[in-house]
mmCIF file of C-alpha atoms and ligand atoms in Angstrom:
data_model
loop_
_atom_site.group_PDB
_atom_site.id
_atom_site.type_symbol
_atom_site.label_atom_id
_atom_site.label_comp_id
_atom_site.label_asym_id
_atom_site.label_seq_id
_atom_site.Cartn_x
_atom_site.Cartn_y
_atom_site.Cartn_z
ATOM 1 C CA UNK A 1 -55.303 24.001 -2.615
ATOM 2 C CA UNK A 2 -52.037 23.008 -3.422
ATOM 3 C CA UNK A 3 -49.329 24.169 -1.809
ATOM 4 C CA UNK A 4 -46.616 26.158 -3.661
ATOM 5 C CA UNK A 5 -42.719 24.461 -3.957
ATOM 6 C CA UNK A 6 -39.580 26.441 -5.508
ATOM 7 C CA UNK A 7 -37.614 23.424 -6.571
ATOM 8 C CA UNK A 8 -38.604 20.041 -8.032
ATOM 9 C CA UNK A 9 -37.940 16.701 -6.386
ATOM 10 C CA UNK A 10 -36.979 13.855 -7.583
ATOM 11 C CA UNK A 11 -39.102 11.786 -5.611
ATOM 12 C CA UNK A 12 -41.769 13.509 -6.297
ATOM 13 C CA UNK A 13 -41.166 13.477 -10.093
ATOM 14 C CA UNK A 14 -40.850 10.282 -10.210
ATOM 15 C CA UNK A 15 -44.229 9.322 -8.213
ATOM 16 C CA UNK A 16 -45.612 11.338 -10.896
ATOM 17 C CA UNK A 17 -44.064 10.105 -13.819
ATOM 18 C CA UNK A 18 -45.361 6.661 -12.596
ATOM 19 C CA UNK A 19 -49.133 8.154 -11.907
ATOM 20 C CA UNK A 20 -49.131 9.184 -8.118
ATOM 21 C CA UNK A 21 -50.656 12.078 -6.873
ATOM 22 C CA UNK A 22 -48.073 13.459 -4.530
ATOM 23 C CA UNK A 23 -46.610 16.517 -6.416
ATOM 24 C CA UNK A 24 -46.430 20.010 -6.618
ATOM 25 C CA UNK A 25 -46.747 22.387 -9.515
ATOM 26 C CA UNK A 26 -43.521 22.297 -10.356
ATOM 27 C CA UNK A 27 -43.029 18.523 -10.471
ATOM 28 C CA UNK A 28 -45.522 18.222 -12.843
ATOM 29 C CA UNK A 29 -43.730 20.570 -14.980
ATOM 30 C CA UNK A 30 -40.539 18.508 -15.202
ATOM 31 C CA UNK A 31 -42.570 15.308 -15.714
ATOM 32 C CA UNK A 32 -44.508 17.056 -18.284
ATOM 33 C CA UNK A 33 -41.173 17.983 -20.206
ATOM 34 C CA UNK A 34 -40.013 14.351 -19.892
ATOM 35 C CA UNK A 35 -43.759 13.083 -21.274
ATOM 36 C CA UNK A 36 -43.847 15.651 -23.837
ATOM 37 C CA UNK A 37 -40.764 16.507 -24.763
ATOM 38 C CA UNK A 38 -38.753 13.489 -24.303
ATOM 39 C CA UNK A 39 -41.644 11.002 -25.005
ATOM 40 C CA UNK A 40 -41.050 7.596 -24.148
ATOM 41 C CA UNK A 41 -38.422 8.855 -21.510
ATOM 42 C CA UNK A 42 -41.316 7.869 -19.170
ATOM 43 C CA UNK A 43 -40.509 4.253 -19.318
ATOM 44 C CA UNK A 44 -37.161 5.284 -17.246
ATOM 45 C CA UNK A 45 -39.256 5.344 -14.299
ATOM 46 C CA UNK A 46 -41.781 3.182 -14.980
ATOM 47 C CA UNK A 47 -39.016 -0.349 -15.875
ATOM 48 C CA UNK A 48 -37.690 0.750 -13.134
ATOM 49 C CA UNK A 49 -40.746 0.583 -10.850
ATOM 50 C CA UNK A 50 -40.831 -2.510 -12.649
ATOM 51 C CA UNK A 51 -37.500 -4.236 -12.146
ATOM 52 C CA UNK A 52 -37.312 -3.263 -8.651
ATOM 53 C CA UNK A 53 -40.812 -5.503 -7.528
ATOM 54 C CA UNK A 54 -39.307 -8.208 -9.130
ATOM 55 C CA UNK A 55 -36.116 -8.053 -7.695
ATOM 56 C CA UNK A 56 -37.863 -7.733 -3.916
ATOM 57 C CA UNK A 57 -40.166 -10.964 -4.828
ATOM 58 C CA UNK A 58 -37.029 -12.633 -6.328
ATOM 59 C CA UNK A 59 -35.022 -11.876 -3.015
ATOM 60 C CA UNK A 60 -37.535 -13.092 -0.656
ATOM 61 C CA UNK A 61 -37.797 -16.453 -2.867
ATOM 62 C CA UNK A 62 -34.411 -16.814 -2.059
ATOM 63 C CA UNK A 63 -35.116 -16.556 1.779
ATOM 64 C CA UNK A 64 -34.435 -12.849 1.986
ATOM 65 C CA UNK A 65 -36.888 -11.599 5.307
ATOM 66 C CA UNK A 66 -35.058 -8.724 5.845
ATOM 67 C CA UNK A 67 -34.490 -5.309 3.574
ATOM 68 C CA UNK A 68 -32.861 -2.117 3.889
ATOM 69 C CA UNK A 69 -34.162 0.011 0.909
ATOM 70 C CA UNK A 70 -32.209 3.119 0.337
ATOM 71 C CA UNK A 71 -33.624 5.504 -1.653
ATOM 72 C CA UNK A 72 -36.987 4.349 -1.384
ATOM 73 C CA UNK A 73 -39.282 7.210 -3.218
ATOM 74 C CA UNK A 74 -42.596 7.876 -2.133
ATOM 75 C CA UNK A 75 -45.194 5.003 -1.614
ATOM 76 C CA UNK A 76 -46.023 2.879 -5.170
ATOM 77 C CA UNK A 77 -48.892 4.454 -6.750
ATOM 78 C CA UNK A 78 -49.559 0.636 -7.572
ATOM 79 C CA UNK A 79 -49.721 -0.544 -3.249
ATOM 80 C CA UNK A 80 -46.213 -2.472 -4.672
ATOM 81 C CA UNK A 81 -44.092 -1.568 -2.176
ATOM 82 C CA UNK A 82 -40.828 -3.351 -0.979
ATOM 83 C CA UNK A 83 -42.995 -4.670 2.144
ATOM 84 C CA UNK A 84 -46.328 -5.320 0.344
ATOM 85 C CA UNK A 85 -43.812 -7.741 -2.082
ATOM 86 C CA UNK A 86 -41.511 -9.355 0.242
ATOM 87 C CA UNK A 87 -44.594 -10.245 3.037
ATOM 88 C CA UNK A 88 -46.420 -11.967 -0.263
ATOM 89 C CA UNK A 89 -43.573 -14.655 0.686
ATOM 90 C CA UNK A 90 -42.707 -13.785 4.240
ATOM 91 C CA UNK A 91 -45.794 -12.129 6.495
ATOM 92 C CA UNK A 92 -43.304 -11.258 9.292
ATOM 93 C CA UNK A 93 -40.377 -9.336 6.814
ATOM 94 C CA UNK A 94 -38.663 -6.440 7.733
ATOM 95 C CA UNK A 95 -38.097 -3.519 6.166
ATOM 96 C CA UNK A 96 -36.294 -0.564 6.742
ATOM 97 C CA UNK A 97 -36.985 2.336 4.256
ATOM 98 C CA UNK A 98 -34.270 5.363 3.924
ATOM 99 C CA UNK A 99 -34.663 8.283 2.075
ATOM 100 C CA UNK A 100 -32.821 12.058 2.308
ATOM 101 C CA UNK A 101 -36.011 13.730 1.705
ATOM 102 C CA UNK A 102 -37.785 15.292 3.725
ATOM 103 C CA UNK A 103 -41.181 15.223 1.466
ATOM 104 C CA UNK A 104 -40.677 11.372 1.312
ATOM 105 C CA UNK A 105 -39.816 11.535 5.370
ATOM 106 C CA UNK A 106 -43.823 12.207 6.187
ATOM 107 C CA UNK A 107 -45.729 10.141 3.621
ATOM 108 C CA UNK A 108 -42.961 7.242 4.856
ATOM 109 C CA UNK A 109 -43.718 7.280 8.002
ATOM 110 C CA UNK A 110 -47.733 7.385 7.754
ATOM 111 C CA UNK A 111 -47.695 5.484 4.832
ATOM 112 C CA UNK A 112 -44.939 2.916 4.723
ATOM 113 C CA UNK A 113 -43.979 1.989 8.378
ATOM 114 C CA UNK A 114 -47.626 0.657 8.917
ATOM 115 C CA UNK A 115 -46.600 -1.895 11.881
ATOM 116 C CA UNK A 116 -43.468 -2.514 14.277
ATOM 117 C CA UNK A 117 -41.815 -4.564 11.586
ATOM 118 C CA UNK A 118 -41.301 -1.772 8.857
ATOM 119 C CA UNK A 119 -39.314 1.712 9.832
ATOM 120 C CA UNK A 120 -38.376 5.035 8.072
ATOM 121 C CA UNK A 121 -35.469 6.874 8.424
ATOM 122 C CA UNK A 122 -34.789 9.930 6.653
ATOM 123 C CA UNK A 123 -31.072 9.731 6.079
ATOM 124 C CA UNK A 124 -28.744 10.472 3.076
ATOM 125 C CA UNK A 125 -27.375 6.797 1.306
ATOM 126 C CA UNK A 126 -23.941 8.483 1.522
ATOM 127 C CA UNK A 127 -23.482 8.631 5.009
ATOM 128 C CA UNK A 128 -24.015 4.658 5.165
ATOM 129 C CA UNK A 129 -22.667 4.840 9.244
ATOM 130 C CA UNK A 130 -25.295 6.995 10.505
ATOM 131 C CA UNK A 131 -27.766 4.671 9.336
ATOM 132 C CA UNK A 132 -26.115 1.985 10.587
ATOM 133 C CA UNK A 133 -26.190 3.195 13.796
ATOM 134 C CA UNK A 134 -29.344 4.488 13.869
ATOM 135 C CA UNK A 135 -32.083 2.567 16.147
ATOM 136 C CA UNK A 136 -34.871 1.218 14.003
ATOM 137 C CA UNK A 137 -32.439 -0.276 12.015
ATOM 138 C CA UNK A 138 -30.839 -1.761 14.933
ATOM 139 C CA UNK A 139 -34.009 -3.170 16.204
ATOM 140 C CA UNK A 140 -35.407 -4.284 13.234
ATOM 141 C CA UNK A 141 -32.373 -5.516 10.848
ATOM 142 C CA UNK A 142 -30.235 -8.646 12.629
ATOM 143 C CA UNK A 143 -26.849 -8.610 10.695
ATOM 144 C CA UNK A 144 -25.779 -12.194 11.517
ATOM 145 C CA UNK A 145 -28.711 -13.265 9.288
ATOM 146 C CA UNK A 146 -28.578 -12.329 5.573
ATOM 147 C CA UNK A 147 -29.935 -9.057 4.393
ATOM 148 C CA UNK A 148 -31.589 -7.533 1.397
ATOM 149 C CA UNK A 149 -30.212 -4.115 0.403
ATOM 150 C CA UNK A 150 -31.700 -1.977 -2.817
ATOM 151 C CA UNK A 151 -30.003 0.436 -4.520
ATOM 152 C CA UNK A 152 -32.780 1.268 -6.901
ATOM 153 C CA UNK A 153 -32.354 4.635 -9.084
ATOM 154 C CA UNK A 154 -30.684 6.367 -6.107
ATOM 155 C CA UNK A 155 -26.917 6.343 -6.917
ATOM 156 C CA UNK A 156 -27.328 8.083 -10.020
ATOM 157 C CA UNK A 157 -28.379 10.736 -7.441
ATOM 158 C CA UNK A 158 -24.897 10.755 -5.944
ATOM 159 C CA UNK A 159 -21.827 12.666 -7.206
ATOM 160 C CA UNK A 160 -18.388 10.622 -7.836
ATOM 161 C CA UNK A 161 -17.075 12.591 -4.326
ATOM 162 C CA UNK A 162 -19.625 11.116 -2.271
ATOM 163 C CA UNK A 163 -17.842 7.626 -3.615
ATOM 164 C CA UNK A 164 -21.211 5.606 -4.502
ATOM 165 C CA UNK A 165 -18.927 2.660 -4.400
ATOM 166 C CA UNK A 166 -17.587 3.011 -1.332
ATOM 167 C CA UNK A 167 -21.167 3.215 -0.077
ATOM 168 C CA UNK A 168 -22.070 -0.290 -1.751
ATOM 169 C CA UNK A 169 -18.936 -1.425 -0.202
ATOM 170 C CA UNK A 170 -19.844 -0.508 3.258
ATOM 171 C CA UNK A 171 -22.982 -1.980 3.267
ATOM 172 C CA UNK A 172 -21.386 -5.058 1.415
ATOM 173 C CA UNK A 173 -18.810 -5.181 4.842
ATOM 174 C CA UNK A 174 -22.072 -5.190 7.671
ATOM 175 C CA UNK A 175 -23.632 -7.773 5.945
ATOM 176 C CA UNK A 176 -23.141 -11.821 6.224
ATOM 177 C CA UNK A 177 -22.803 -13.710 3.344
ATOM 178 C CA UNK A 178 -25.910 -14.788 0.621
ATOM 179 C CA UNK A 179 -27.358 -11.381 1.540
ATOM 180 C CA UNK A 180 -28.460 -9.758 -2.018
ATOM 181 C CA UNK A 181 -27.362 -6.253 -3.504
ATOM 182 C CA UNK A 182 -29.602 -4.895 -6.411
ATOM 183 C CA UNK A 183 -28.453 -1.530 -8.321
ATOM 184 C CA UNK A 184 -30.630 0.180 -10.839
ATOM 185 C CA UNK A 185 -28.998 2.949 -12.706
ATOM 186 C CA UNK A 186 -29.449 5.481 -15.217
ATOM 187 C CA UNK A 187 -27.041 4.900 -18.214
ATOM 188 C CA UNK A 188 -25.151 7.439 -19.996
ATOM 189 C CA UNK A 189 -24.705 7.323 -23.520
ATOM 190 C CA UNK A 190 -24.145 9.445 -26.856
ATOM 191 C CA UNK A 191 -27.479 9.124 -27.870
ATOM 192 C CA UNK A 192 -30.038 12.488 -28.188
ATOM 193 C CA UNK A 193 -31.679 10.917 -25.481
ATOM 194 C CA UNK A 194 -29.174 10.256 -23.504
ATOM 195 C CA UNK A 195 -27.984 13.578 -23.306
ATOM 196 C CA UNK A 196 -31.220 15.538 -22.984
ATOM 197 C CA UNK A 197 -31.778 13.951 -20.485
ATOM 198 C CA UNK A 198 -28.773 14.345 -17.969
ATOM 199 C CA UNK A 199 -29.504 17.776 -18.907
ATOM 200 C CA UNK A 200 -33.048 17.914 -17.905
ATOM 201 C CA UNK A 201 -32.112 15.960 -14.107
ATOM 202 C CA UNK A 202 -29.203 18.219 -13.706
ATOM 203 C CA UNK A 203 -31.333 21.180 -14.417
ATOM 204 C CA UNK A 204 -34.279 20.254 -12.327
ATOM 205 C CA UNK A 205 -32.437 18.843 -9.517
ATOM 206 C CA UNK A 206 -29.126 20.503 -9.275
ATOM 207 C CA UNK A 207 -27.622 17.119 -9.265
ATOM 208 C CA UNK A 208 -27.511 13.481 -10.993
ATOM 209 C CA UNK A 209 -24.755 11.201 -12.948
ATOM 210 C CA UNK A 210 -25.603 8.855 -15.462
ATOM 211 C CA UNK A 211 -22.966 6.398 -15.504
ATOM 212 C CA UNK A 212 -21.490 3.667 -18.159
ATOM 213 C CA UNK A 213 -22.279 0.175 -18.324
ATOM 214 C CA UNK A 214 -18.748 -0.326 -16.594
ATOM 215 C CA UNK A 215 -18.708 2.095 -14.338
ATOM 216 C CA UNK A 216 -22.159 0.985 -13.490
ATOM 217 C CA UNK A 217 -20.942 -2.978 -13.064
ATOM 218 C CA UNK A 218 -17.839 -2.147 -10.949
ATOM 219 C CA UNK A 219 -20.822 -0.201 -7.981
ATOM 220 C CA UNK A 220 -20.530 -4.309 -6.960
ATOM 221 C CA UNK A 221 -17.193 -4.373 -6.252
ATOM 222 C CA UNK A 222 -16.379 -7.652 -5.476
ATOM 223 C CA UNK A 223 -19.560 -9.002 -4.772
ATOM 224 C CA UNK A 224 -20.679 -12.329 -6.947
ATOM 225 C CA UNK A 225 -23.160 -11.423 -9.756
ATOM 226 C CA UNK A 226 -26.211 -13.212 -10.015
ATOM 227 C CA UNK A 227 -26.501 -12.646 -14.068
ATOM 228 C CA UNK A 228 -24.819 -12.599 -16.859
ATOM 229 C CA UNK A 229 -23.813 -9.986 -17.844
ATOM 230 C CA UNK A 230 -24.295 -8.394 -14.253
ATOM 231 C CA UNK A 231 -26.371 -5.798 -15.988
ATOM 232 C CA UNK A 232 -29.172 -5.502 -18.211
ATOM 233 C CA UNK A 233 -32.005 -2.852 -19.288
ATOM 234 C CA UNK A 234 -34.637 -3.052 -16.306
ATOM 235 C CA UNK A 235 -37.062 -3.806 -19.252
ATOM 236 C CA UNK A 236 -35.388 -7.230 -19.832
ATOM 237 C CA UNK A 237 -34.405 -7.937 -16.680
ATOM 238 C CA UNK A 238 -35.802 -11.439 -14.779
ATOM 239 C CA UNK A 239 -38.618 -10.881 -17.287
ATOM 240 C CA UNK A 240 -42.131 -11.986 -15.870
ATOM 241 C CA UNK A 241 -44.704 -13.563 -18.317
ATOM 242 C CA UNK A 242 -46.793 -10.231 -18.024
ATOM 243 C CA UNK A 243 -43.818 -8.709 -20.180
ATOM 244 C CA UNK A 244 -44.105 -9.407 -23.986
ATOM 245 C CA UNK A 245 -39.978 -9.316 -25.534
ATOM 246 C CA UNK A 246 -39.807 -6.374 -27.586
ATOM 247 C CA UNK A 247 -36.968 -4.650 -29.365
ATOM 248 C CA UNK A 248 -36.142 -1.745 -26.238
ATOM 249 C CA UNK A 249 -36.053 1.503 -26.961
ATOM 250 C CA UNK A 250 -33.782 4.171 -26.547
ATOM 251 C CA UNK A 251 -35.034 5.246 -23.517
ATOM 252 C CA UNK A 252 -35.889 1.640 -22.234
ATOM 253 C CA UNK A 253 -32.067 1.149 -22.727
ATOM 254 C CA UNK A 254 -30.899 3.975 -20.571
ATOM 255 C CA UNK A 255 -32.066 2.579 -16.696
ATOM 256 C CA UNK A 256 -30.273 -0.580 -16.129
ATOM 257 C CA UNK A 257 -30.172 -3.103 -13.064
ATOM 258 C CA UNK A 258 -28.542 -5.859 -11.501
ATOM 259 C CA UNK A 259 -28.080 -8.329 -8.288
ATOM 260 C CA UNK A 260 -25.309 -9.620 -6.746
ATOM 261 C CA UNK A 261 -24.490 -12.297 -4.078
ATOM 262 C CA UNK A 262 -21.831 -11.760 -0.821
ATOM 263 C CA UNK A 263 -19.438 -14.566 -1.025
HETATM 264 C C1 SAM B 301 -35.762 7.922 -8.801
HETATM 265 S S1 SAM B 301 -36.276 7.772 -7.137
HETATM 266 C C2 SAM B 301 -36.274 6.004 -6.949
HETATM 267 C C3 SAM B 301 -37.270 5.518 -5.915
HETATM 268 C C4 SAM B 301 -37.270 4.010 -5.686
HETATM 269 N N1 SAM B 301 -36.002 3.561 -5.153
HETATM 270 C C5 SAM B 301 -37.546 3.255 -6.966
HETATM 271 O O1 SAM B 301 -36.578 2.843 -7.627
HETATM 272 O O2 SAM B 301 -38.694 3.071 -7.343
HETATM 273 C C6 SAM B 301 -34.783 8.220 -6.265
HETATM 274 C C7 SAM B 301 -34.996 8.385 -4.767
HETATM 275 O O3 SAM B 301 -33.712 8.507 -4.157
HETATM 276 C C8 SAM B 301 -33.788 9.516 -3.173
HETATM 277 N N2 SAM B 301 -32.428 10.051 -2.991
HETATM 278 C C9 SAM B 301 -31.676 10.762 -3.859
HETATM 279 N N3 SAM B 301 -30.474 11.043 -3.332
HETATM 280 C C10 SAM B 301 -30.459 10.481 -2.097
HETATM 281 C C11 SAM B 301 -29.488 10.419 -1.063
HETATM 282 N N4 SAM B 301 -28.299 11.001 -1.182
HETATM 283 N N5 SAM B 301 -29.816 9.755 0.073
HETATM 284 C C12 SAM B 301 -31.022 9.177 0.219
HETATM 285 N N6 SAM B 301 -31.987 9.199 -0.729
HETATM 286 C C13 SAM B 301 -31.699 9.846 -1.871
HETATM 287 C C14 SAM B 301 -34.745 10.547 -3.731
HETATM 288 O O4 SAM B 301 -35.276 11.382 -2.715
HETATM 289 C C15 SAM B 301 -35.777 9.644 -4.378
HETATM 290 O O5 SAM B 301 -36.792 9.316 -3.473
#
């Protein structure tokens, strides 16, 4: 039987938006409200999913062996995680997966760390120094070569006082240069959409900022963007030929992503 939760997750939302099995009750309610009544609000998550396997495959094509994904969700429904990608190019990568919750914490660590190469730590992306310092990152992450760090759909989870771009910064200062940022972000907007659905993740999950293109753009600071313009819809973004170009929706507009270089 399933067991009974109070409050919603995000993680756990979002693992269900994109077909996984790990929820509760009253996930599935707040996916079911973005399905039903925001339909095609879906395709938030699931571009994102998207986006964020292509930009580990296009980081280890570039030589990236070595990732620090913050924010990481619970495992890919679709066995696409950041380490299932990134060993298709290097067997021996690293990856260390962070996430604040604690849900996420357990399937993580039976789930994702599967060898001595990958870690989990359950840490919160705005206290950057603890995990740092903490020791499976130290073991496993050697910051004199360059490093792989995702942002993907987590800093719309932190508020403007826990200084999301000081956070990109800080990791931007431990690493050496070529290593790789990537941001995805919700987008704010006018639109119905848009709105209804800050409401809905501020409701659900007490917290959440969807931010403007610019505001979005200047999380790099002054790292070098890959792409012009540094940002783009996830559903255009590096397209693969398994995507067919399509005018985007509403909703396809409203998640956005981008990479960047350190000088
Ligand atoms: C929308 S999911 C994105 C998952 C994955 N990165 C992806 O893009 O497919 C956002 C994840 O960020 C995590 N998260 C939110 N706020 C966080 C914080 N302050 N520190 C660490 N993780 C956080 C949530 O628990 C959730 O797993």
């Amino acid at each position: 039987m399933r067991q009974r939760q109070s409050r919603p997750s995000v993680a756990r939302v979002y693992s269900y938006v994109l077909g996984g099995r790990d929820h509760y009750g009253v996930d599935k309610d707040v996916g079911d409200y973005f399905k039903g009544d925001l339909p095609g609000s879906d395709q938030l998550a699931i571009t994102n999913r998207h986006a964020v396997r292509r930009a580990v495959s296009s980081m280890a094509k570039q030589g990236i062996r070595q990732f620090i994904d913050i924010g990481c969700g619970l495992p890919d429904p679709d066995n696409s995680d950041v380490h299932q990608v990134a060993r298709e190019q290097h067997a021996d990568a690293h990856i260390v997966y962070v996430d604040n919750d604690p849900f996420v914490a357990g399937h993580g660590r039976a789930l994702l760390a599967v060898d001595s190469g990958i870690a989990f730590v359950e840490a919160d992306a705005s206290k950057p120094e603890a995990i740092r310092e903490h020791e499976d990152v130290k073991r496993l992450i050697n910051f004199d070569e360059p490093v792989g760090i995702l942002f993907a759909a987590v800093l719309s989870f932190l508020e403007d006082d826990e200084d999301p771009s000081g956070v990109v910064r800080y990791w931007t200062e431990q690493v050496p240069t070529d290593s790789l940022i990537y941001i995805s972000h919700f987008r704010s907007g006018e639109t119905r959409e848009a709105i209804a659905t800050e409401r809905k993740i501020i409701d659900a999950f007490g917290r959440g900022r969807l931010r403007p293109i610019k505001e979005i753009e200047a999380l790099f600071g002054d790292l070098e963007p890959l792409d012009t313009p540094t940002v783009r819809p996830c559903a255009e973004w590096r397209p693969d030929d398994t995507m067919e170009p399509h005018k985007l929706t509403d909703f396809e507009t409203m998640v956005v992503a981008g990479i960047a270089r350190k000088r």
